Coordinates of C-alpha atoms in Angstrom, one line a residue:
M1 CA 21.0 28.8 72.3
A2 CA 23.1 27.9 69.2
G3 CA 20.1 26.1 67.7
N4 CA 17.8 29.2 68.3
D5 CA 20.4 31.4 66.6
L6 CA 20.6 29.1 63.6
F7 CA 16.8 29.2 63.2
S8 CA 16.8 33.0 63.6
K9 CA 19.3 33.4 60.9
L10 CA 17.5 31.0 58.6
R11 CA 14.3 33.2 58.9
H12 CA 16.2 35.9 57.0
F13 CA 16.3 33.7 54.0
D14 CA 12.5 33.0 53.9
A15 CA 11.3 33.8 50.4
Y16 CA 7.7 33.3 51.4
P17 CA 6.9 35.8 54.2
K18 CA 3.5 35.4 55.8
T19 CA 1.0 38.0 56.8
L20 CA -1.4 37.8 59.7
E21 CA -4.9 36.6 58.9
D22 CA -6.4 39.9 60.1
F23 CA -4.5 41.8 57.4
R24 CA -5.6 39.6 54.5
V25 CA -8.4 40.9 52.2
K26 CA -10.5 38.3 50.3
T27 CA -12.4 39.5 47.2
F28 CA -15.0 38.1 44.8
A29 CA -12.6 38.6 41.9
G30 CA -9.9 36.7 43.8
G31 CA -12.3 33.8 44.5
A32 CA -13.4 33.6 40.9
L33 CA -9.8 33.7 39.6
T34 CA -8.9 30.9 42.1
F35 CA -11.7 28.7 40.8
V36 CA -10.7 29.3 37.1
T37 CA -7.1 28.6 38.0
G38 CA -8.0 25.3 39.7
V39 CA -10.0 24.1 36.7
L40 CA -7.2 25.0 34.3
M41 CA -4.8 23.2 36.5
I42 CA -6.9 20.0 36.5
I43 CA -7.3 20.2 32.7
L44 CA -3.6 20.7 32.0
F45 CA -2.7 18.0 34.5
M46 CA -4.9 15.5 32.7
A47 CA -3.5 16.5 29.3
E48 CA 0.1 16.2 30.6
L49 CA -0.7 12.8 32.2
R50 CA -2.2 11.5 29.0
Y51 CA 0.9 12.7 27.0
Y52 CA 3.2 11.0 29.5
L53 CA 1.3 7.7 29.4
A54 CA 1.2 7.7 25.6
T55 CA 3.8 5.7 23.7
E56 CA 6.4 7.8 21.8
V57 CA 7.6 6.5 18.5
K58 CA 11.2 7.4 17.5
P59 CA 12.1 7.1 13.8
E60 CA 15.6 6.2 12.5
L61 CA 16.8 5.8 9.0
F62 CA 19.1 2.9 7.8
V63 CA 20.3 1.4 4.5
A64 CA 17.9 -1.5 3.6
S65 CA 19.7 -4.9 3.6
S66 CA 16.8 -7.4 3.1
H67 CA 17.1 -9.5 0.0
G68 CA 15.5 -12.6 -1.3
Q69 CA 12.4 -12.2 0.9
K70 CA 8.7 -12.3 0.0
M71 CA 6.4 -9.4 0.5
K72 CA 2.6 -9.6 1.2
I73 CA 0.4 -7.1 -0.5
N74 CA -3.1 -6.6 0.9
V75 CA -5.7 -5.5 -1.6
D76 CA -9.4 -4.6 -1.6
F77 CA -10.4 -3.1 -4.9
S78 CA -13.9 -2.5 -6.3
F79 CA -14.9 -2.1 -9.9
P80 CA -18.6 -1.2 -10.0
K81 CA -18.9 -1.3 -13.8
L82 CA -16.6 -4.2 -14.7
P83 CA -17.9 -7.7 -14.3
C84 CA -15.8 -10.4 -12.5
L85 CA -16.0 -12.5 -15.7
F86 CA -14.0 -9.9 -17.6
L87 CA -11.4 -9.2 -15.0
S88 CA -7.9 -10.8 -14.7
I89 CA -5.3 -10.0 -12.0
D90 CA -1.6 -10.6 -13.0
V91 CA 1.7 -10.0 -11.2
M92 CA 5.1 -9.7 -12.7
D93 CA 8.5 -8.4 -11.4
V94 CA 12.0 -7.5 -12.7
S95 CA 13.3 -11.0 -11.7
G96 CA 11.2 -12.5 -14.4
E97 CA 8.7 -14.2 -12.2
Q98 CA 5.1 -13.9 -13.3
Q99 CA 1.8 -14.9 -11.8
I100 CA -0.9 -15.0 -14.5
D101 CA -4.5 -14.7 -13.6
V102 CA -3.9 -14.9 -9.9
A103 CA -6.4 -17.0 -8.0
P104 CA -4.9 -18.2 -4.7
N105 CA -5.5 -15.9 -1.7
L106 CA -7.8 -13.6 -3.8
V107 CA -11.6 -13.5 -3.8
K108 CA -13.8 -12.1 -6.6
K109 CA -17.2 -11.0 -5.3
R110 CA -19.9 -10.0 -7.8
I111 CA -21.4 -6.6 -7.3
P112 CA -25.0 -6.5 -8.6
P113 CA -26.5 -3.4 -10.4
S114 CA -28.1 -1.0 -8.0
D115 CA -31.6 -2.2 -8.9
V116 CA -30.9 -5.9 -9.1
I117 CA -30.4 -8.5 -6.3
L118 CA -28.3 -11.4 -7.3
E119 CA -29.3 -14.8 -6.1
G120 CA -26.4 -16.7 -4.4
A121 CA -23.9 -13.9 -5.0
T122 CA -21.6 -15.2 -2.3
E123 CA -18.0 -14.3 -1.6
Q124 CA -16.2 -16.8 -3.9
A125 CA -14.1 -16.7 -7.1
V126 CA -16.2 -16.3 -10.2
E127 CA -14.7 -17.5 -13.6
I128 CA -16.2 -17.6 -17.1
G129 CA -17.3 -21.1 -17.9
K130 CA -17.9 -22.2 -14.3
D131 CA -21.3 -23.2 -12.9
E132 CA -22.3 -25.2 -15.9
G133 CA -25.9 -24.9 -17.1
E134 CA -26.5 -21.4 -15.5
G135 CA -28.7 -19.2 -17.6
K136 CA -29.9 -22.0 -19.8
T137 CA -33.4 -23.4 -20.2
G138 CA -34.5 -26.9 -21.0
V139 CA -33.0 -30.2 -19.9
A140 CA -29.2 -30.4 -19.8
P141 CA -27.7 -33.2 -21.8
V142 CA -26.3 -36.2 -19.8
L143 CA -22.5 -36.2 -20.3
D144 CA -20.1 -39.1 -19.8
P145 CA -18.1 -38.2 -16.7
N146 CA -15.1 -40.1 -18.2
R147 CA -15.2 -38.2 -21.5
C148 CA -12.2 -36.5 -23.1
E149 CA -13.3 -33.8 -25.4
S150 CA -11.1 -31.9 -27.9
C151 CA -9.1 -28.9 -27.1
Y152 CA -9.1 -27.9 -30.8
G153 CA -5.4 -28.4 -31.3
A154 CA -4.4 -26.6 -28.1
E155 CA -3.6 -29.8 -26.2
T156 CA -0.6 -29.7 -23.9
P157 CA 1.1 -32.4 -21.8
G158 CA -0.7 -31.0 -18.7
L159 CA -4.0 -30.5 -20.4
T160 CA -5.1 -33.1 -22.9
C161 CA -8.9 -33.0 -22.4
C162 CA -11.2 -29.9 -22.5
N163 CA -14.5 -30.9 -21.2
N164 CA -15.9 -27.4 -20.7
C165 CA -15.4 -23.9 -22.0
D166 CA -13.1 -22.9 -19.2
D167 CA -10.7 -25.8 -20.1
V168 CA -10.7 -24.7 -23.7
R169 CA -9.8 -21.1 -22.7
E170 CA -7.1 -22.4 -20.4
A171 CA -5.6 -24.6 -23.2
Y172 CA -5.7 -21.6 -25.6
R173 CA -4.0 -19.5 -22.9
R174 CA -1.2 -22.0 -22.4
K175 CA -0.6 -22.1 -26.2
G176 CA -0.7 -18.4 -26.4
W177 CA -3.6 -18.4 -28.8
A178 CA -6.4 -15.8 -28.9
F179 CA -9.9 -17.0 -27.9
V180 CA -11.7 -15.4 -30.7
D181 CA -15.2 -16.8 -31.3
P182 CA -16.8 -18.9 -28.5
Q183 CA -19.8 -19.7 -30.7
T184 CA -17.5 -22.1 -32.7
I185 CA -16.6 -24.0 -29.6
E186 CA -19.0 -26.8 -28.8
Q187 CA -18.2 -26.7 -25.0
C188 CA -18.8 -22.9 -24.9
K189 CA -22.1 -23.2 -26.6
R190 CA -23.1 -26.0 -24.2
D191 CA -22.0 -23.9 -21.2
G192 CA -23.8 -20.8 -22.4
W193 CA -20.6 -18.7 -22.3
S194 CA -22.0 -15.9 -24.5
D195 CA -25.2 -15.8 -22.5
K196 CA -23.2 -15.4 -19.3
L197 CA -21.3 -12.5 -20.8
K198 CA -24.6 -10.7 -21.6
A199 CA -26.2 -11.6 -18.2
T200 CA -23.3 -10.1 -16.3
H201 CA -22.9 -7.0 -18.5
D202 CA -24.1 -4.5 -15.9
E203 CA -22.5 -6.1 -12.9
G204 CA -19.4 -5.0 -11.0
C205 CA -16.6 -6.8 -9.1
R206 CA -14.9 -6.6 -5.8
V207 CA -11.5 -8.2 -5.5
Y208 CA -9.9 -8.6 -2.1
G209 CA -7.3 -10.8 -0.3
Y210 CA -3.5 -10.7 -0.6
L211 CA -0.7 -11.3 -3.0
E212 CA 2.7 -12.7 -2.2
V213 CA 5.5 -11.2 -4.4
N214 CA 9.3 -11.0 -4.4
K215 CA 10.7 -8.0 -2.6
V216 CA 11.9 -6.4 -5.9
A217 CA 10.4 -3.9 -8.3
G218 CA 7.4 -5.1 -10.2
N219 CA 3.7 -4.5 -10.9
F220 CA 0.3 -6.1 -10.5
H221 CA -2.7 -5.0 -12.5
F222 CA -6.4 -5.5 -12.9
A223 CA -7.4 -5.6 -16.6
P224 CA -10.1 -7.1 -18.8
G225 CA -9.5 -10.2 -20.9
K226 CA -7.9 -13.5 -20.3
S227 CA -4.1 -13.1 -19.9
F228 CA -1.4 -15.3 -21.3
Q229 CA 2.3 -15.3 -22.4
Q230 CA 3.1 -15.2 -26.1
H231 CA 6.7 -15.2 -27.2
H232 CA 7.8 -13.8 -23.8
I233 CA 5.2 -11.0 -24.1
H234 CA 2.4 -10.5 -21.7
V235 CA -0.9 -10.4 -23.6
H236 CA -4.6 -10.0 -22.7
D237 CA -7.1 -11.6 -25.0
M238 CA -9.6 -8.9 -25.9
Q239 CA -10.9 -10.3 -29.1
A240 CA -13.8 -12.0 -27.3
F241 CA -15.1 -8.6 -26.4
G242 CA -14.8 -7.1 -29.9
S243 CA -14.5 -3.3 -29.9
K244 CA -16.2 -3.0 -26.5
K245 CA -15.0 -0.3 -24.2
F246 CA -14.9 -0.6 -20.5
N247 CA -15.8 1.6 -17.7
L248 CA -12.8 1.4 -15.3
S249 CA -14.4 3.3 -12.4
H250 CA -12.8 1.9 -9.3
S251 CA -12.3 2.4 -5.6
I252 CA -9.4 1.3 -3.5
D253 CA -10.7 0.4 0.0
R254 CA -7.3 -1.0 1.1
L255 CA -3.8 -1.2 -0.3
S256 CA -1.0 -2.0 2.0
F257 CA 2.4 -3.7 1.8
G258 CA 2.8 -6.0 4.7
T259 CA 1.4 -6.0 8.2
E260 CA -0.1 -2.8 9.5
Y261 CA 1.3 -1.1 12.6
P262 CA -0.1 1.7 14.9
G263 CA -0.1 5.1 13.2
L264 CA 0.3 3.7 9.7
V265 CA -1.4 5.8 7.0
N266 CA -1.9 4.2 3.6
P267 CA -2.3 7.0 1.1
L268 CA -4.5 5.1 -1.3
D269 CA -7.1 3.9 1.2
G270 CA -10.5 5.3 0.3
H271 CA -9.3 6.6 -3.1
K272 CA -12.1 6.6 -5.8
V273 CA -12.2 7.2 -9.5
V274 CA -15.7 7.7 -11.1
L275 CA -16.0 7.7 -14.9
E276 CA -19.2 8.9 -16.6
E277 CA -18.4 7.6 -20.0
L278 CA -16.9 4.4 -21.5
D279 CA -13.3 4.8 -22.6
S280 CA -10.1 2.9 -22.9
L281 CA -8.1 4.3 -20.0
M282 CA -5.0 3.1 -18.3
F283 CA -4.7 4.1 -14.6
Q284 CA -1.1 3.9 -13.3
Y285 CA -0.1 4.2 -9.6
F286 CA 3.6 4.5 -9.2
V287 CA 4.4 3.3 -5.6
K288 CA 7.6 3.7 -3.7
V289 CA 7.7 1.0 -1.0
V290 CA 9.9 1.8 2.0
P291 CA 10.9 -1.2 4.2
T292 CA 9.9 -0.5 7.8
S293 CA 10.9 -2.2 11.1
Y294 CA 8.6 -1.5 14.0
H295 CA 10.0 -2.3 17.5
R296 CA 7.3 -2.6 20.2
L297 CA 7.9 -1.9 23.9
S298 CA 7.4 -5.6 24.5
G299 CA 10.5 -6.4 22.4
E300 CA 8.4 -7.7 19.4
I301 CA 9.9 -6.6 16.1
L302 CA 7.4 -6.2 13.2
S303 CA 8.9 -6.2 9.6
T304 CA 6.6 -4.4 7.3
N305 CA 6.5 -1.5 4.7
Q306 CA 5.0 1.9 4.1
F307 CA 4.7 3.7 0.8
S308 CA 4.2 6.9 -1.1
V309 CA 2.4 7.1 -4.5
T310 CA 2.2 9.1 -7.7
K311 CA -0.9 8.8 -9.9
H312 CA -1.1 8.9 -13.7
K313 CA -3.9 8.3 -16.3
K314 CA -3.7 8.0 -20.0
K315 CA -5.9 7.0 -22.9
V316 CA -4.9 3.9 -24.8
G317 CA -5.9 2.2 -28.0
A318 CA -7.4 4.1 -31.0
G319 CA -6.6 7.8 -30.8
G320 CA -4.4 7.3 -27.7
E321 CA -1.1 5.8 -26.6
S322 CA 0.0 2.2 -26.6
G323 CA -1.0 0.1 -23.6
L324 CA -3.7 -1.9 -22.0
P325 CA -6.9 -0.5 -20.4
G326 CA -6.8 -1.3 -16.7
V327 CA -5.5 -0.4 -13.2
F328 CA -1.8 -0.8 -12.8
I329 CA 0.1 -0.7 -9.5
M330 CA 3.8 -0.2 -10.3
Y331 CA 5.9 -0.7 -7.2
D332 CA 9.5 -0.2 -6.5
M333 CA 11.6 -0.8 -3.4
S334 CA 13.4 2.0 -1.6
P335 CA 17.1 1.4 -0.8
M336 CA 16.5 3.0 2.6
M337 CA 14.7 1.4 5.6
V338 CA 12.9 3.2 8.4
Q339 CA 13.1 1.9 11.9
L340 CA 10.3 2.9 14.3
T341 CA 10.9 2.3 18.0
E342 CA 8.3 2.7 20.8
T343 CA 9.6 4.4 23.9
R344 CA 8.2 5.7 27.2
R345 CA 8.7 9.4 28.1
S346 CA 10.8 10.2 31.1
F347 CA 9.1 10.5 34.5
I348 CA 11.4 13.4 35.4
H349 CA 10.1 15.2 32.3
F350 CA 6.6 14.6 33.6
I351 CA 7.4 16.1 37.0
T352 CA 9.2 19.1 35.5
S353 CA 6.2 19.8 33.3
M354 CA 3.8 19.6 36.2
C355 CA 5.9 22.0 38.3
A356 CA 5.9 24.4 35.3
I357 CA 2.2 24.2 34.9
V358 CA 1.4 24.7 38.7
G359 CA 4.0 27.5 39.1
G360 CA 3.1 29.2 35.9
L361 CA -0.6 29.2 36.7
F362 CA -0.1 30.5 40.3
T363 CA 2.2 33.3 39.0
V364 CA -0.1 34.4 36.3
S365 CA -3.2 34.2 38.5
S366 CA -1.5 36.2 41.3
L367 CA -0.5 38.9 38.8
L368 CA -4.0 39.1 37.4
D369 CA -5.4 39.2 40.9
A370 CA -3.1 42.0 42.0
L371 CA -4.0 44.0 38.8
I372 CA -7.7 43.6 39.3
Y373 CA -7.5 44.5 43.0
N374 CA -5.3 47.6 42.5
T375 CA -7.4 48.8 39.6
A376 CA -10.6 48.4 41.5
R377 CA -9.1 50.3 44.5
A378 CA -7.9 53.1 42.3
V379 CA -11.3 53.5 40.6
Q380 CA -13.1 53.4 44.0
K381 CA -10.8 56.2 45.4
K382 CA -11.5 58.4 42.4
I383 CA -15.2 57.9 42.9
E384 CA -14.9 58.8 46.6
L385 CA -12.9 61.9 45.8
G386 CA -15.4 63.0 43.2
K387 CA -18.2 62.7 45.8
A388 CA -16.3 64.6 48.4
S389 CA -15.6 67.5 46.1

């Protein structure tokens, strides 16, 4: 008896009273609304499940403490109107370290004019003076492989023999001399250096690979002319080109500082500059590099960087400011570091969201059903009253 009394009292707290099946009215509007509610419920459930399974990245900000480390810069630049034979890539930083005419880890690929197909234009570094005999006719002279030709006064302890034009140019660069007239150099005449300049006049160049630099402020640039140091000043030898102006149209297919991580957006990827006229222009990209530590769910820690950029362009040379025509990436390190940590969302949060979705949809649909049903009954009664009168 006591159990029956308890059950009887509990019935008074029932918030979900039931009606008999005979007193329930099923309508077309109610069925359609139930179907729409079910479809919406499935869609919202799938969206919430996808959101729950996705990884959440939590950002935090710290003071950067990494010093004396190296940084990898991934580059993929294209210059459709500047031949590889003209182009030099140099790196320098505030610590005084310089990498002149960088070759390791970078590839120069020749880009042919739109109406010309280059034979053997493979992905390899291309330098003026290499591939001896190219562009020449007739029988090449037989040269003594053990010869030691003159460097025209530019001999150094590390380079005492200049057997081709490229050796002479390198000897001049080490001495800090300008390479003025290749026609006066026997090796350059034999190698057809001037002919190669003319043959590649309408070509372009793609430079891709990576650079390794100190993790301090510095710059790297792409500019025409052989580069060298002269009295602690960085110089590009432009005299071989005379008063020639260069079309520095370029596209940046990739520029990143370090290893890429999920969600990283590099602001210069896909950036293009198209110039219609020849002019001496200096393009400067001022980059602020932010050290970034990415912590994966697996426990792996990825040390990399992200960056922001400001662009600037100016005219140099005659009628313009001082400077060198080219594309300059001026980078600086931020004193702050961003830490990104992958986390999973709470299962309790997922259950709570699902209850809110189900309860909210049922509540709204029941209100809409009641509104439609009562409105339909009221309209029907008015129609019946109008017929009766």
